Each structure stands twice: as C-alpha cells, then as structure tokens.
PDB file of C-alpha atoms and ligand atoms in Angstrom:
ATOM      1  CA  UNK A  22       0.000   0.000   0.000  1.00 41.00           C
ATOM      2  CA  UNK A  23       2.801   2.397   0.979  1.00 44.00           C
ATOM      3  CA  UNK A  24       4.590   1.493  -2.239  1.00 46.00           C
ATOM      4  CA  UNK A  25       1.526   2.464  -4.256  1.00 47.00           C
ATOM      5  CA  UNK A  26       1.315   5.868  -2.596  1.00 49.00           C
ATOM      6  CA  UNK A  27       4.975   6.590  -3.216  1.00 49.00           C
ATOM      7  CA  UNK A  28       4.580   5.566  -6.860  1.00 51.00           C
ATOM      8  CA  UNK A  29       1.681   8.021  -7.238  1.00 49.00           C
ATOM      9  CA  UNK A  30       3.547  11.074  -5.979  1.00 50.00           C
ATOM     10  CA  UNK A  31       5.774  11.679  -9.062  1.00 51.00           C
ATOM     11  CA  UNK A  32       2.748  11.384 -11.416  1.00 52.00           C
ATOM     12  CA  UNK A  33       0.824  13.892  -9.308  1.00 51.00           C
ATOM     13  CA  UNK A  34       3.760  16.288  -9.287  1.00 49.00           C
ATOM     14  CA  UNK A  35       4.067  15.988 -13.087  1.00 50.00           C
ATOM     15  CA  UNK A  36       0.352  16.743 -13.587  1.00 51.00           C
ATOM     16  CA  UNK A  37       0.629  19.839 -11.394  1.00 54.00           C
ATOM     17  CA  UNK A  38       3.714  21.119 -13.179  1.00 52.00           C
ATOM     18  CA  UNK A  39       2.114  20.453 -16.594  1.00 56.00           C
ATOM     19  CA  UNK A  40      -0.946  22.525 -15.674  1.00 69.00           C
ATOM     20  CA  UNK A  41       1.383  25.506 -15.312  1.00 81.00           C
ATOM     21  CA  UNK A  42       3.492  24.592 -18.326  1.00 93.00           C
ATOM     22  CA  UNK A  43       3.138  24.687 -22.096  1.00 96.00           C
ATOM     23  CA  UNK A  44      -0.398  23.899 -23.414  1.00 95.00           C
ATOM     24  CA  UNK A  45       1.141  22.941 -26.758  1.00 96.00           C
ATOM     25  CA  UNK A  46       2.569  19.819 -25.096  1.00 96.00           C
ATOM     26  CA  UNK A  47      -0.892  18.233 -25.174  1.00 96.00           C
ATOM     27  CA  UNK A  48      -1.886  19.381 -28.664  1.00 97.00           C
ATOM     28  CA  UNK A  49      -1.948  16.650 -31.315  1.00 98.00           C
ATOM     29  CA  UNK A  50      -1.809  17.912 -34.916  1.00 98.00           C
ATOM     30  CA  UNK A  51      -1.684  14.698 -36.900  1.00 98.00           C
ATOM     31  CA  UNK A  52      -3.220  12.741 -38.426  1.00 98.00           C
ATOM     32  CA  UNK A  53      -5.510  15.414 -39.843  1.00 98.00           C
ATOM     33  CA  UNK A  54      -9.053  14.032 -40.346  1.00 98.00           C
ATOM     34  CA  UNK A  55     -10.173  14.079 -43.975  1.00 97.00           C
ATOM     35  CA  UNK A  56     -12.691  16.780 -44.799  1.00 98.00           C
ATOM     36  CA  UNK A  57     -16.208  15.501 -45.535  1.00 98.00           C
ATOM     37  CA  UNK A  58     -18.772  17.846 -47.035  1.00 98.00           C
ATOM     38  CA  UNK A  59     -22.201  17.511 -45.417  1.00 97.00           C
ATOM     39  CA  UNK A  60     -24.721  19.339 -47.593  1.00 95.00           C
ATOM     40  CA  UNK A  61     -28.169  19.859 -46.100  1.00 92.00           C
ATOM     41  CA  UNK A  62     -30.524  17.005 -46.923  1.00 86.00           C
ATOM     42  CA  UNK A  63     -27.971  15.128 -49.023  1.00 92.00           C
ATOM     43  CA  UNK A  64     -25.458  12.349 -48.511  1.00 97.00           C
ATOM     44  CA  UNK A  65     -22.029  13.188 -47.079  1.00 98.00           C
ATOM     45  CA  UNK A  66     -19.374  13.591 -49.765  1.00 98.00           C
ATOM     46  CA  UNK A  67     -17.607  10.323 -48.861  1.00 98.00           C
ATOM     47  CA  UNK A  68     -20.777   8.198 -48.842  1.00 98.00           C
ATOM     48  CA  UNK A  69     -21.789   5.576 -51.376  1.00 98.00           C
ATOM     49  CA  UNK A  70     -25.239   6.658 -52.548  1.00 98.00           C
ATOM     50  CA  UNK A  71     -27.440   3.589 -52.865  1.00 98.00           C
ATOM     51  CA  UNK A  72     -30.630   5.380 -53.873  1.00 98.00           C
ATOM     52  CA  UNK A  73     -30.882   9.049 -54.808  1.00 96.00           C
ATOM     53  CA  UNK A  74     -34.565   9.002 -55.738  1.00 97.00           C
ATOM     54  CA  UNK A  75     -34.028   8.351 -59.425  1.00 97.00           C
ATOM     55  CA  UNK A  76     -33.001   4.793 -60.197  1.00 95.00           C
ATOM     56  CA  UNK A  77     -32.194   1.379 -58.769  1.00 98.00           C
ATOM     57  CA  UNK A  78     -28.847   0.964 -60.519  1.00 98.00           C
ATOM     58  CA  UNK A  79     -27.216   0.018 -57.180  1.00 98.00           C
ATOM     59  CA  UNK A  80     -29.775  -2.749 -56.604  1.00 98.00           C
ATOM     60  CA  UNK A  81     -30.904  -6.087 -57.924  1.00 98.00           C
ATOM     61  CA  UNK A  82     -33.616  -8.564 -57.039  1.00 98.00           C
ATOM     62  CA  UNK A  83     -32.964 -10.651 -53.931  1.00 97.00           C
ATOM     63  CA  UNK A  84     -32.473 -13.658 -56.200  1.00 96.00           C
ATOM     64  CA  UNK A  85     -30.644 -11.601 -58.834  1.00 96.00           C
ATOM     65  CA  UNK A  86     -31.993  -9.906 -61.938  1.00 97.00           C
ATOM     66  CA  UNK A  87     -33.775  -6.602 -62.272  1.00 97.00           C
ATOM     67  CA  UNK A  88     -35.365  -5.283 -59.054  1.00 98.00           C
ATOM     68  CA  UNK A  89     -39.144  -5.300 -59.346  1.00 96.00           C
ATOM     69  CA  UNK A  90     -39.924  -2.356 -57.060  1.00 98.00           C
ATOM     70  CA  UNK A  91     -41.389   0.899 -58.393  1.00 98.00           C
ATOM     71  CA  UNK A  92     -39.540   4.221 -58.492  1.00 98.00           C
ATOM     72  CA  UNK A  93     -41.637   7.399 -58.496  1.00 98.00           C
ATOM     73  CA  UNK A  94     -41.630  10.803 -56.839  1.00 97.00           C
ATOM     74  CA  UNK A  95     -38.104  10.416 -55.490  1.00 97.00           C
ATOM     75  CA  UNK A  96     -38.926   7.200 -53.632  1.00 98.00           C
ATOM     76  CA  UNK A  97     -38.767   3.487 -54.280  1.00 98.00           C
ATOM     77  CA  UNK A  98     -41.724   1.411 -53.138  1.00 98.00           C
ATOM     78  CA  UNK A  99     -42.176  -2.279 -52.485  1.00 98.00           C
ATOM     79  CA  UNK A 100     -44.292  -4.062 -55.062  1.00 98.00           C
ATOM     80  CA  UNK A 101     -45.918  -6.785 -52.947  1.00 97.00           C
ATOM     81  CA  UNK A 102     -45.022 -10.153 -54.370  1.00 96.00           C
ATOM     82  CA  UNK A 103     -42.114  -8.614 -56.298  1.00 95.00           C
ATOM     83  CA  UNK A 104     -39.695 -10.057 -53.711  1.00 98.00           C
ATOM     84  CA  UNK A 105     -37.001  -8.177 -51.836  1.00 98.00           C
ATOM     85  CA  UNK A 106     -34.113  -6.233 -53.304  1.00 98.00           C
ATOM     86  CA  UNK A 107     -30.431  -6.151 -52.401  1.00 98.00           C
ATOM     87  CA  UNK A 108     -27.442  -3.990 -53.204  1.00 98.00           C
ATOM     88  CA  UNK A 109     -25.200  -5.134 -56.029  1.00 98.00           C
ATOM     89  CA  UNK A 110     -22.232  -4.337 -53.774  1.00 98.00           C
ATOM     90  CA  UNK A 111     -21.238  -6.112 -50.594  1.00 98.00           C
ATOM     91  CA  UNK A 112     -20.555  -4.379 -47.301  1.00 98.00           C
ATOM     92  CA  UNK A 113     -19.137  -5.234 -43.879  1.00 98.00           C
ATOM     93  CA  UNK A 114     -18.763  -2.475 -41.258  1.00 98.00           C
ATOM     94  CA  UNK A 115     -20.917   0.487 -42.243  1.00 98.00           C
ATOM     95  CA  UNK A 116     -22.744   3.628 -41.301  1.00 98.00           C
ATOM     96  CA  UNK A 117     -26.116   3.445 -43.043  1.00 99.00           C
ATOM     97  CA  UNK A 118     -28.784   6.098 -43.563  1.00 98.00           C
ATOM     98  CA  UNK A 119     -32.236   5.025 -44.717  1.00 98.00           C
ATOM     99  CA  UNK A 120     -35.478   6.994 -44.873  1.00 98.00           C
ATOM    100  CA  UNK A 121     -38.691   4.966 -44.995  1.00 98.00           C
ATOM    101  CA  UNK A 122     -42.433   5.464 -44.971  1.00 98.00           C
ATOM    102  CA  UNK A 123     -45.163   2.973 -44.173  1.00 98.00           C
ATOM    103  CA  UNK A 124     -48.500   3.321 -46.013  1.00 98.00           C
ATOM    104  CA  UNK A 125     -50.871   6.020 -44.716  1.00 98.00           C
ATOM    105  CA  UNK A 126     -53.803   3.650 -45.193  1.00 97.00           C
ATOM    106  CA  UNK A 127     -53.835   1.234 -42.264  1.00 96.00           C
ATOM    107  CA  UNK A 128     -57.443   0.008 -42.252  1.00 95.00           C
ATOM    108  CA  UNK A 129     -57.512  -3.769 -42.058  1.00 94.00           C
ATOM    109  CA  UNK A 130     -53.815  -4.051 -41.248  1.00 96.00           C
ATOM    110  CA  UNK A 131     -52.668  -4.887 -37.728  1.00 96.00           C
ATOM    111  CA  UNK A 132     -49.453  -5.863 -35.974  1.00 97.00           C
ATOM    112  CA  UNK A 133     -46.874  -7.438 -38.246  1.00 98.00           C
ATOM    113  CA  UNK A 134     -49.078  -6.825 -41.297  1.00 97.00           C
ATOM    114  CA  UNK A 135     -49.004  -3.044 -40.906  1.00 98.00           C
ATOM    115  CA  UNK A 136     -46.275  -1.501 -43.055  1.00 98.00           C
ATOM    116  CA  UNK A 137     -43.814  -4.337 -42.593  1.00 98.00           C
ATOM    117  CA  UNK A 138     -40.476  -4.313 -44.377  1.00 98.00           C
ATOM    118  CA  UNK A 139     -36.948  -4.611 -43.074  1.00 98.00           C
ATOM    119  CA  UNK A 140     -33.326  -3.765 -43.607  1.00 99.00           C
ATOM    120  CA  UNK A 141     -31.140  -6.850 -43.760  1.00 98.00           C
ATOM    121  CA  UNK A 142     -27.556  -6.077 -42.810  1.00 98.00           C
ATOM    122  CA  UNK A 143     -25.214  -8.426 -44.671  1.00 98.00           C
ATOM    123  CA  UNK A 144     -28.432  -9.966 -45.987  1.00 98.00           C
ATOM    124  CA  UNK A 145     -28.938 -11.887 -42.733  1.00 98.00           C
ATOM    125  CA  UNK A 146     -29.645  -9.589 -39.807  1.00 98.00           C
ATOM    126  CA  UNK A 147     -32.946  -7.691 -39.826  1.00 98.00           C
ATOM    127  CA  UNK A 148     -33.505  -4.226 -38.475  1.00 99.00           C
ATOM    128  CA  UNK A 149     -37.292  -4.195 -38.486  1.00 98.00           C
ATOM    129  CA  UNK A 150     -39.259  -1.660 -40.495  1.00 99.00           C
ATOM    130  CA  UNK A 151     -42.867  -1.552 -39.310  1.00 98.00           C
ATOM    131  CA  UNK A 152     -45.678   0.869 -38.578  1.00 98.00           C
ATOM    132  CA  UNK A 153     -45.472   0.791 -34.779  1.00 98.00           C
ATOM    133  CA  UNK A 154     -47.383   4.025 -34.174  1.00 98.00           C
ATOM    134  CA  UNK A 155     -50.228   3.133 -31.807  1.00 97.00           C
ATOM    135  CA  UNK A 156     -50.076  -0.395 -33.166  1.00 97.00           C
ATOM    136  CA  UNK A 157     -49.337  -3.351 -30.919  1.00 96.00           C
ATOM    137  CA  UNK A 158     -47.161  -6.317 -31.742  1.00 98.00           C
ATOM    138  CA  UNK A 159     -44.494  -8.307 -29.909  1.00 98.00           C
ATOM    139  CA  UNK A 160     -41.883  -5.816 -28.649  1.00 98.00           C
ATOM    140  CA  UNK A 161     -38.934  -7.583 -30.230  1.00 98.00           C
ATOM    141  CA  UNK A 162     -40.678  -7.321 -33.580  1.00 98.00           C
ATOM    142  CA  UNK A 163     -41.688  -3.650 -33.578  1.00 98.00           C
ATOM    143  CA  UNK A 164     -40.025  -0.776 -35.461  1.00 98.00           C
ATOM    144  CA  UNK A 165     -36.432  -0.316 -34.346  1.00 98.00           C
ATOM    145  CA  UNK A 166     -36.124  -3.882 -33.086  1.00 98.00           C
ATOM    146  CA  UNK A 167     -33.489  -6.327 -34.178  1.00 98.00           C
ATOM    147  CA  UNK A 168     -36.124  -8.787 -35.225  1.00 98.00           C
ATOM    148  CA  UNK A 169     -36.797 -11.368 -32.499  1.00 98.00           C
ATOM    149  CA  UNK A 170     -33.544 -10.450 -30.727  1.00 98.00           C
ATOM    150  CA  UNK A 171     -33.552  -6.929 -29.309  1.00 98.00           C
ATOM    151  CA  UNK A 172     -36.401  -4.649 -28.193  1.00 98.00           C
ATOM    152  CA  UNK A 173     -35.814  -0.960 -29.033  1.00 99.00           C
ATOM    153  CA  UNK A 174     -35.060   1.291 -26.043  1.00 99.00           C
ATOM    154  CA  UNK A 175     -38.077   3.462 -26.885  1.00 98.00           C
ATOM    155  CA  UNK A 176     -40.755   3.687 -29.564  1.00 98.00           C
ATOM    156  CA  UNK A 177     -39.774   6.717 -31.670  1.00 98.00           C
ATOM    157  CA  UNK A 178     -42.308   5.981 -34.422  1.00 98.00           C
ATOM    158  CA  UNK A 179     -44.021   8.682 -36.438  1.00 98.00           C
ATOM    159  CA  UNK A 180     -47.570   8.225 -37.738  1.00 98.00           C
ATOM    160  CA  UNK A 181     -48.073   6.080 -40.836  1.00 98.00           C
ATOM    161  CA  UNK A 182     -47.604   8.010 -44.067  1.00 98.00           C
ATOM    162  CA  UNK A 183     -44.823  10.166 -42.610  1.00 98.00           C
ATOM    163  CA  UNK A 184     -41.176   9.744 -43.552  1.00 98.00           C
ATOM    164  CA  UNK A 185     -38.984   8.228 -40.844  1.00 98.00           C
ATOM    165  CA  UNK A 186     -35.224   7.873 -40.552  1.00 98.00           C
ATOM    166  CA  UNK A 187     -32.848   5.148 -39.470  1.00 98.00           C
ATOM    167  CA  UNK A 188     -29.192   5.939 -38.888  1.00 98.00           C
ATOM    168  CA  UNK A 189     -27.267   2.762 -38.254  1.00 99.00           C
ATOM    169  CA  UNK A 190     -23.758   1.840 -37.185  1.00 99.00           C
ATOM    170  CA  UNK A 191     -23.156  -1.784 -38.084  1.00 99.00           C
ATOM    171  CA  UNK A 192     -20.165  -3.855 -37.009  1.00 98.00           C
ATOM    172  CA  UNK A 193     -19.992  -7.112 -38.894  1.00 98.00           C
ATOM    173  CA  UNK A 194     -19.338 -10.372 -37.066  1.00 98.00           C
ATOM    174  CA  UNK A 195     -15.841 -11.821 -37.347  1.00 98.00           C
ATOM    175  CA  UNK A 196     -15.060 -15.469 -37.888  1.00 98.00           C
ATOM    176  CA  UNK A 197     -11.830 -17.385 -37.514  1.00 98.00           C
ATOM    177  CA  UNK A 198     -10.293 -19.286 -40.424  1.00 96.00           C
ATOM    178  CA  UNK A 199     -11.761 -22.402 -38.901  1.00 96.00           C
ATOM    179  CA  UNK A 200     -15.231 -20.834 -39.019  1.00 95.00           C
ATOM    180  CA  UNK A 201     -15.665 -20.145 -35.303  1.00 97.00           C
ATOM    181  CA  UNK A 202     -17.179 -16.889 -34.090  1.00 98.00           C
ATOM    182  CA  UNK A 203     -14.442 -14.435 -33.076  1.00 98.00           C
ATOM    183  CA  UNK A 204     -16.724 -11.476 -32.369  1.00 98.00           C
ATOM    184  CA  UNK A 205     -20.485 -11.120 -32.796  1.00 98.00           C
ATOM    185  CA  UNK A 206     -22.239  -8.448 -34.862  1.00 98.00           C
ATOM    186  CA  UNK A 207     -23.052  -5.200 -33.078  1.00 98.00           C
ATOM    187  CA  UNK A 208     -25.530  -2.509 -33.995  1.00 99.00           C
ATOM    188  CA  UNK A 209     -26.374   1.021 -32.943  1.00 99.00           C
ATOM    189  CA  UNK A 210     -29.561   2.562 -34.332  1.00 99.00           C
ATOM    190  CA  UNK A 211     -31.053   6.031 -34.158  1.00 99.00           C
ATOM    191  CA  UNK A 212     -34.751   6.132 -35.108  1.00 99.00           C
ATOM    192  CA  UNK A 213     -35.800   9.650 -36.082  1.00 98.00           C
ATOM    193  CA  UNK A 214     -32.713  10.877 -34.212  1.00 98.00           C
ATOM    194  CA  UNK A 215     -33.500   8.914 -31.045  1.00 99.00           C
ATOM    195  CA  UNK A 216     -31.259   6.107 -29.780  1.00 99.00           C
ATOM    196  CA  UNK A 217     -33.131   2.791 -29.959  1.00 99.00           C
ATOM    197  CA  UNK A 218     -30.279   0.252 -30.176  1.00 99.00           C
ATOM    198  CA  UNK A 219     -27.143   1.044 -28.165  1.00 99.00           C
ATOM    199  CA  UNK A 220     -24.255  -1.117 -29.355  1.00 98.00           C
ATOM    200  CA  UNK A 221     -26.547  -4.129 -29.236  1.00 98.00           C
ATOM    201  CA  UNK A 222     -24.857  -7.513 -29.585  1.00 98.00           C
ATOM    202  CA  UNK A 223     -26.571  -9.932 -31.971  1.00 98.00           C
ATOM    203  CA  UNK A 224     -26.921 -13.632 -31.170  1.00 98.00           C
ATOM    204  CA  UNK A 225     -26.867 -14.692 -34.805  1.00 98.00           C
ATOM    205  CA  UNK A 226     -28.777 -14.308 -38.036  1.00 98.00           C
ATOM    206  CA  UNK A 227     -32.440 -13.392 -37.919  1.00 98.00           C
ATOM    207  CA  UNK A 228     -34.812 -16.318 -37.514  1.00 98.00           C
ATOM    208  CA  UNK A 229     -38.600 -16.273 -37.755  1.00 98.00           C
ATOM    209  CA  UNK A 230     -38.811 -19.511 -35.789  1.00 98.00           C
ATOM    210  CA  UNK A 231     -36.323 -20.698 -33.210  1.00 98.00           C
ATOM    211  CA  UNK A 232     -33.112 -19.375 -31.719  1.00 97.00           C
ATOM    212  CA  UNK A 233     -30.607 -17.382 -33.770  1.00 98.00           C
ATOM    213  CA  UNK A 234     -27.106 -18.690 -34.407  1.00 98.00           C
ATOM    214  CA  UNK A 235     -24.106 -17.770 -36.514  1.00 98.00           C
ATOM    215  CA  UNK A 236     -22.537 -19.383 -39.516  1.00 98.00           C
ATOM    216  CA  UNK A 237     -19.308 -18.029 -40.980  1.00 98.00           C
ATOM    217  CA  UNK A 238     -19.631 -15.556 -43.857  1.00 98.00           C
ATOM    218  CA  UNK A 239     -17.989 -12.504 -45.337  1.00 98.00           C
ATOM    219  CA  UNK A 240     -19.154  -9.086 -46.459  1.00 98.00           C
ATOM    220  CA  UNK A 241     -22.532  -9.230 -48.164  1.00 98.00           C
ATOM    221  CA  UNK A 242     -25.215  -7.043 -49.792  1.00 98.00           C
ATOM    222  CA  UNK A 243     -27.739  -4.991 -47.830  1.00 98.00           C
ATOM    223  CA  UNK A 244     -31.271  -6.272 -48.387  1.00 98.00           C
ATOM    224  CA  UNK A 245     -34.676  -4.593 -48.219  1.00 98.00           C
ATOM    225  CA  UNK A 246     -37.636  -6.834 -47.482  1.00 98.00           C
ATOM    226  CA  UNK A 247     -40.880  -7.384 -49.362  1.00 98.00           C
ATOM    227  CA  UNK A 248     -43.377  -8.264 -46.628  1.00 98.00           C
ATOM    228  CA  UNK A 249     -46.504  -7.571 -48.697  1.00 97.00           C
ATOM    229  CA  UNK A 250     -46.748  -3.925 -47.666  1.00 98.00           C
ATOM    230  CA  UNK A 251     -46.210  -0.894 -49.894  1.00 98.00           C
ATOM    231  CA  UNK A 252     -43.398   0.593 -47.823  1.00 98.00           C
ATOM    232  CA  UNK A 253     -41.355   3.316 -49.525  1.00 98.00           C
ATOM    233  CA  UNK A 254     -37.683   4.227 -49.165  1.00 98.00           C
ATOM    234  CA  UNK A 255     -35.619   7.249 -50.157  1.00 98.00           C
ATOM    235  CA  UNK A 256     -32.250   8.885 -49.565  1.00 97.00           C
ATOM    236  CA  UNK A 257     -30.289   5.691 -48.868  1.00 98.00           C
ATOM    237  CA  UNK A 258     -26.560   6.038 -48.411  1.00 98.00           C
ATOM    238  CA  UNK A 259     -23.772   4.156 -46.745  1.00 98.00           C
ATOM    239  CA  UNK A 260     -20.264   4.931 -45.492  1.00 98.00           C
ATOM    240  CA  UNK A 261     -17.828   2.054 -45.184  1.00 98.00           C
ATOM    241  CA  UNK A 262     -16.049   2.102 -41.835  1.00 97.00           C
TER     242      UNK A 262
HETATM  243 MG1  LIG B 317     -39.789  -7.105 -41.506  1.00 57.55          MG
END
C-alpha cells in the first residue's frame, strides 16, 4: 500500500507542473481528419449513394436480376409479391442512412401486417421496419427492433404516411479461419434521431422460428424486405467504416 502511494507522488507532481506549463505539449496535430462535405438534406461527400430518388442501378432482385420495385416521386416502393431487393455491392462495417415510410392507409392491417419491411444487414440480420405508431405487436418485432432479438429502447415511431429515418452503425461479425465466431455483430440505431439500439450484440442471423445462431460468412449485400406492404424508401446512403 505504501509502495503504491509513493509511486503516485511523481505522477501527481508531473500533472501539477504540466498545468502551469506549455499547453502545446498536449496538442496533437496529426493525423488530420479528412474533410467531408455535409450538404443539407444530401449524402455526405464520402458516402456511397445507394438510392438518390431516381433509379435502382445500385440494386438487384434478392435472387438476382432486375429489381421489381417501383420508383416514383423520389422514392422506391415495395411491389408486394415482387420479392425483396439487395445492393449489387457487398458491405461489412458500415454507417447506413435510410429513410422509410409505411403506407398512410392502415385500415384492415394490424401488428406485423401493418407496413412491414426490413433492412437486412449483410443480408442476414434484420432491423425491423414496421408501422409501430399506436399499433401493438411483440416488442422484439416492432419498429427499431433487431427482429426477435432486441427490443428498441423506446418507440420513436411517427404516424403512418410520414417519412422516418434510421441511422445505423453496423459492425460485422468476425469469424476465424476455422469458421468459429471471433466477435459477434453489433448494432447502434437512431430512429428519427433517437437512440433505440445502443451497441446491441446480436446472437446470430435473424430467424422467424427458433433461436438465432451464426454461420461463418464474409461481407454481403444490404437487403430490403418485401413483406406484402407498400413501404417506400428514399435517400439511402452508406459509409464504409
Ligand atoms: Mg420485416
């Protein structure tokens, strides 16, 4: 114990002398962060724009081929039965921005059938898209949930028919050469600017039935789900981390 105290004294003395010394000693000038332009309402200058409101050139059908969703009015909308779409490019660790809108007409649609879609990170892990405004469903399946794995911290949903925003930080899972899990996937999500997933650890790929588990894989496309609801998307961009 005495030894510890004695060891602390020189550090304390140094801190005191530094506070009266040269402030430049604690200034770090390199590396200089790269400049990124952040125009209002548009993607940052270093982002990969996945959908700018005009065309689906960055996308294909979930089973390949031309994506069957409709593009109009600066948005792309699910064509129920047209199957999901996925990016032509693969991604691992990313920052992702997606704006989405569930249909204004909700009559006859409840729970999981109300404005359901989803964002599939690496094609396997679903961040749920759903109209959860005054609409009950299981909590780990509502908007902002990691489907059947993680309940959002709060329900930040806007009314159906209004545009909503997800900002996502995604850390891909890592696997050893032998295929074992080295580190699980992690996700942080802001829903309309509100934190709903805080560095959440995933237990594996999304499962509708049963417990999630991992299998080894690499970088993969981002998918958007067709769940028989006319959900629209716009202003989709990604930054590779
Ligand atoms: Mg879904």
